[in-house]
Amino acid sequence: MKKVLIISVSLRKNSNSDLLAQQFAKGAQEAGYQVETISLREKNIQFCTGCMACLKAPRCVIRDDANTIVEKMGNADVICFATPVYYYEMAGQMKTLLDRANPLFSADYSFRDIYLLTASAEAEDSAADGPINGLNGWIACFENAHLAGVVRGGGANDPGDMEKLPLKLSEAYEMGKSI
């Protein structure tokens, strides 16, 4: 049974990216996968200091919530990130977590398939290009991993707006179900 880790990075309650993450989780659970969802909303994740001690040790020397999340990332078969799009890029807390996931670079990580769910006020699909490019840069450092799917949830600004886009919610559900 595949272990699926969903990381929802929005700090806003009832966010549109959370709604996409919930649908992805529902699809994955119904397909019989083991699913865990982590929200960064209440997590303490500090910036990487660039000390590179993590390449010699199995974890970062900064003691915060990132170490536990990164360990779960390394043990997951599938990782799904759900992010709001800010200024045509992933949310800063997602980038900070990706930077702090540096201990995985030299580890025996399990993940192969990475998924991305984006929610943006801008309705154009191109609004998600920045987060896709940024995530692909991280994925490129892991030769066994690849970007397996993306949902571009454009046109959702206020909390709950994603509910007005049932095709995007359905797309996230079906993607979760088909991993």
mmCIF file of C-alpha atoms in Angstrom:
data_model
loop_
_atom_site.group_PDB
_atom_site.id
_atom_site.type_symbol
_atom_site.label_atom_id
_atom_site.label_comp_id
_atom_site.label_asym_id
_atom_site.label_seq_id
_atom_site.Cartn_x
_atom_site.Cartn_y
_atom_site.Cartn_z
ATOM 1 C CA MET A 1 0.000 0.000 0.000
ATOM 2 C CA LYS A 2 1.430 3.359 -1.019
ATOM 3 C CA LYS A 3 1.994 5.970 1.669
ATOM 4 C CA VAL A 4 0.692 9.337 0.499
ATOM 5 C CA LEU A 5 1.723 12.544 2.262
ATOM 6 C CA ILE A 6 -0.242 15.697 1.483
ATOM 7 C CA ILE A 7 1.294 18.976 2.632
ATOM 8 C CA SER A 8 -1.094 21.917 2.610
ATOM 9 C CA VAL A 9 0.940 25.087 2.948
ATOM 10 C CA SER A 10 -1.706 27.812 3.167
ATOM 11 C CA LEU A 11 -1.832 29.720 6.441
ATOM 12 C CA ARG A 12 -5.433 30.783 5.808
ATOM 13 C CA LYS A 13 -8.228 28.721 7.357
ATOM 14 C CA ASN A 14 -10.627 27.150 4.846
ATOM 15 C CA SER A 15 -8.282 28.089 2.038
ATOM 16 C CA ASN A 16 -8.863 27.132 -1.563
ATOM 17 C CA SER A 17 -5.673 25.066 -1.684
ATOM 18 C CA ASP A 18 -6.906 23.215 1.436
ATOM 19 C CA LEU A 19 -10.111 22.359 -0.434
ATOM 20 C CA LEU A 20 -8.074 20.908 -3.300
ATOM 21 C CA ALA A 21 -5.930 18.952 -0.807
ATOM 22 C CA GLN A 22 -9.046 17.526 0.850
ATOM 23 C CA GLN A 23 -10.355 16.281 -2.482
ATOM 24 C CA PHE A 24 -6.983 14.763 -3.426
ATOM 25 C CA ALA A 25 -6.915 13.010 -0.024
ATOM 26 C CA LYS A 26 -10.477 11.742 -0.466
ATOM 27 C CA GLY A 27 -9.631 10.236 -3.857
ATOM 28 C CA ALA A 28 -6.427 8.623 -2.548
ATOM 29 C CA GLN A 29 -8.210 7.178 0.497
ATOM 30 C CA GLU A 30 -11.013 5.773 -1.632
ATOM 31 C CA ALA A 31 -8.377 4.126 -3.837
ATOM 32 C CA GLY A 32 -7.063 2.357 -0.728
ATOM 33 C CA TYR A 33 -3.865 4.318 -0.105
ATOM 34 C CA GLN A 34 -2.554 5.241 3.331
ATOM 35 C CA VAL A 35 -3.005 9.032 3.476
ATOM 36 C CA GLU A 36 -1.668 11.623 5.900
ATOM 37 C CA THR A 37 -2.305 15.351 5.531
ATOM 38 C CA ILE A 38 -0.130 17.954 7.219
ATOM 39 C CA SER A 39 -1.077 21.618 7.370
ATOM 40 C CA LEU A 40 1.708 24.146 7.835
ATOM 41 C CA ARG A 41 -0.799 26.560 9.385
ATOM 42 C CA GLU A 42 0.280 26.023 13.004
ATOM 43 C CA LYS A 43 3.814 24.784 12.330
ATOM 44 C CA ASN A 44 7.045 26.516 13.293
ATOM 45 C CA ILE A 45 9.369 26.280 10.301
ATOM 46 C CA GLN A 46 12.419 28.514 10.339
ATOM 47 C CA PHE A 47 14.544 29.537 7.378
ATOM 48 C CA CYS A 48 17.507 27.417 6.288
ATOM 49 C CA THR A 49 20.771 29.007 7.451
ATOM 50 C CA GLY A 50 22.880 27.317 4.774
ATOM 51 C CA CYS A 51 25.192 25.643 7.291
ATOM 52 C CA MET A 52 25.025 22.343 5.349
ATOM 53 C CA ALA A 53 25.302 20.288 8.562
ATOM 54 C CA CYS A 54 22.281 18.337 7.301
ATOM 55 C CA LEU A 55 24.425 16.654 4.661
ATOM 56 C CA LYS A 56 26.492 14.996 7.415
ATOM 57 C CA ALA A 57 23.593 14.264 9.766
ATOM 58 C CA PRO A 58 20.218 12.748 8.985
ATOM 59 C CA ARG A 59 18.395 15.935 9.964
ATOM 60 C CA CYS A 60 18.649 19.684 10.217
ATOM 61 C CA VAL A 61 20.280 21.192 13.306
ATOM 62 C CA ILE A 62 17.425 23.709 13.668
ATOM 63 C CA ARG A 63 14.933 22.307 16.152
ATOM 64 C CA ASP A 64 11.481 23.052 14.838
ATOM 65 C CA ASP A 65 8.596 21.301 13.076
ATOM 66 C CA ALA A 66 10.428 20.975 9.750
ATOM 67 C CA ASN A 67 12.455 17.962 10.903
ATOM 68 C CA THR A 68 9.365 15.864 11.585
ATOM 69 C CA ILE A 69 7.763 16.877 8.287
ATOM 70 C CA VAL A 70 10.930 16.204 6.296
ATOM 71 C CA GLU A 71 11.233 12.754 7.884
ATOM 72 C CA LYS A 72 7.656 12.011 6.806
ATOM 73 C CA MET A 73 8.468 13.276 3.306
ATOM 74 C CA GLY A 74 11.384 10.851 3.076
ATOM 75 C CA ASN A 75 9.216 7.907 4.123
ATOM 76 C CA ALA A 76 6.303 8.703 1.794
ATOM 77 C CA ASP A 77 5.917 7.024 -1.590
ATOM 78 C CA VAL A 78 3.900 9.968 -2.905
ATOM 79 C CA ILE A 79 4.048 13.630 -1.884
ATOM 80 C CA CYS A 80 1.373 16.142 -2.807
ATOM 81 C CA PHE A 81 1.884 19.853 -2.156
ATOM 82 C CA ALA A 82 -1.119 22.185 -2.067
ATOM 83 C CA THR A 83 -0.217 25.860 -2.274
ATOM 84 C CA PRO A 84 -1.835 29.190 -2.878
ATOM 85 C CA VAL A 85 -0.195 31.178 -5.652
ATOM 86 C CA TYR A 86 1.278 34.465 -4.427
ATOM 87 C CA TYR A 87 2.639 36.817 -7.072
ATOM 88 C CA TYR A 88 2.787 33.941 -9.567
ATOM 89 C CA GLU A 89 4.914 31.776 -7.273
ATOM 90 C CA MET A 90 4.482 29.146 -4.560
ATOM 91 C CA ALA A 91 3.777 30.409 -1.053
ATOM 92 C CA GLY A 92 6.922 31.317 0.886
ATOM 93 C CA GLN A 93 6.279 28.694 3.556
ATOM 94 C CA MET A 94 6.399 25.981 0.880
ATOM 95 C CA LYS A 95 9.736 27.258 -0.432
ATOM 96 C CA THR A 96 11.079 27.402 3.128
ATOM 97 C CA LEU A 97 10.025 23.780 3.708
ATOM 98 C CA LEU A 98 11.626 22.677 0.436
ATOM 99 C CA ASP A 99 14.874 24.389 1.473
ATOM 100 C CA ARG A 100 14.724 22.674 4.856
ATOM 101 C CA ALA A 101 14.212 19.290 3.134
ATOM 102 C CA ASN A 102 17.902 19.323 2.186
ATOM 103 C CA PRO A 103 18.679 16.303 4.434
ATOM 104 C CA LEU A 104 16.711 14.199 1.928
ATOM 105 C CA PHE A 105 19.260 14.950 -0.798
ATOM 106 C CA SER A 106 21.732 12.378 0.512
ATOM 107 C CA ALA A 107 19.127 10.101 2.116
ATOM 108 C CA ASP A 108 17.491 6.909 0.923
ATOM 109 C CA TYR A 109 14.145 8.604 0.246
ATOM 110 C CA SER A 110 11.048 6.632 -0.795
ATOM 111 C CA PHE A 111 9.099 9.206 -2.816
ATOM 112 C CA ARG A 112 8.852 8.875 -6.562
ATOM 113 C CA ASP A 113 5.672 10.713 -7.528
ATOM 114 C CA ILE A 114 5.195 14.369 -6.630
ATOM 115 C CA TYR A 115 1.902 16.184 -7.201
ATOM 116 C CA LEU A 116 1.080 19.878 -7.039
ATOM 117 C CA LEU A 117 -2.258 21.541 -6.375
ATOM 118 C CA THR A 118 -2.408 25.312 -6.841
ATOM 119 C CA ALA A 119 -5.085 27.858 -6.038
ATOM 120 C CA SER A 120 -4.829 31.345 -7.490
ATOM 121 C CA ALA A 121 -6.988 34.419 -7.828
ATOM 122 C CA GLU A 122 -5.786 34.732 -11.423
ATOM 123 C CA ALA A 123 -7.942 32.487 -13.616
ATOM 124 C CA GLU A 124 -5.339 31.896 -16.325
ATOM 125 C CA ASP A 125 -3.552 28.528 -16.197
ATOM 126 C CA SER A 126 -0.238 30.359 -16.547
ATOM 127 C CA ALA A 127 -0.644 31.635 -12.966
ATOM 128 C CA ALA A 128 0.638 28.242 -11.778
ATOM 129 C CA ASP A 129 3.752 28.259 -13.981
ATOM 130 C CA GLY A 130 5.959 29.767 -11.246
ATOM 131 C CA PRO A 131 5.066 27.180 -8.582
ATOM 132 C CA ILE A 132 5.491 24.389 -11.142
ATOM 133 C CA ASN A 133 8.916 25.653 -12.167
ATOM 134 C CA GLY A 134 9.989 26.118 -8.548
ATOM 135 C CA LEU A 135 8.857 22.645 -7.541
ATOM 136 C CA ASN A 136 10.492 21.129 -10.620
ATOM 137 C CA GLY A 137 13.768 22.733 -9.509
ATOM 138 C CA TRP A 138 13.530 20.908 -6.187
ATOM 139 C CA ILE A 139 12.467 17.637 -7.820
ATOM 140 C CA ALA A 140 15.457 17.812 -10.208
ATOM 141 C CA CYS A 141 17.711 17.189 -7.194
ATOM 142 C CA PHE A 142 16.092 13.772 -6.650
ATOM 143 C CA GLU A 143 16.856 11.520 -9.605
ATOM 144 C CA ASN A 144 14.189 8.944 -8.711
ATOM 145 C CA ALA A 145 11.373 11.485 -8.400
ATOM 146 C CA HIS A 146 9.240 13.287 -10.960
ATOM 147 C CA LEU A 147 6.294 15.660 -11.152
ATOM 148 C CA ALA A 148 3.417 13.276 -11.746
ATOM 149 C CA GLY A 149 0.515 15.724 -11.945
ATOM 150 C CA VAL A 150 -0.708 19.272 -11.421
ATOM 151 C CA VAL A 151 -4.091 20.854 -10.772
ATOM 152 C CA ARG A 152 -4.176 24.531 -11.721
ATOM 153 C CA GLY A 153 -7.000 25.926 -9.612
ATOM 154 C CA GLY A 154 -7.281 29.422 -11.020
ATOM 155 C CA GLY A 155 -10.090 31.859 -10.335
ATOM 156 C CA ALA A 156 -10.359 31.308 -6.572
ATOM 157 C CA ASN A 157 -9.502 34.318 -4.418
ATOM 158 C CA ASP A 158 -11.669 34.395 -1.306
ATOM 159 C CA PRO A 159 -11.873 31.454 1.117
ATOM 160 C CA GLY A 160 -14.281 28.887 -0.265
ATOM 161 C CA ASP A 161 -14.210 30.197 -3.855
ATOM 162 C CA MET A 162 -12.858 26.806 -4.969
ATOM 163 C CA GLU A 163 -16.282 25.340 -4.176
ATOM 164 C CA LYS A 164 -17.561 27.382 -7.136
ATOM 165 C CA LEU A 165 -15.102 25.484 -9.354
ATOM 166 C CA PRO A 166 -16.394 21.898 -9.103
ATOM 167 C CA LEU A 167 -14.345 20.780 -12.119
ATOM 168 C CA LYS A 168 -11.102 21.683 -10.295
ATOM 169 C CA LEU A 169 -12.231 19.882 -7.133
ATOM 170 C CA SER A 170 -13.161 16.861 -9.243
ATOM 171 C CA GLU A 171 -9.783 17.008 -10.989
ATOM 172 C CA ALA A 172 -7.990 16.940 -7.613
ATOM 173 C CA TYR A 173 -10.165 14.038 -6.447
ATOM 174 C CA GLU A 174 -9.547 12.020 -9.618
ATOM 175 C CA MET A 175 -5.814 12.702 -9.467
ATOM 176 C CA GLY A 176 -5.707 11.446 -5.888
ATOM 177 C CA LYS A 177 -7.686 8.374 -6.852
ATOM 178 C CA SER A 178 -5.404 7.530 -9.774
ATOM 179 C CA ILE A 179 -1.956 7.740 -8.134
#
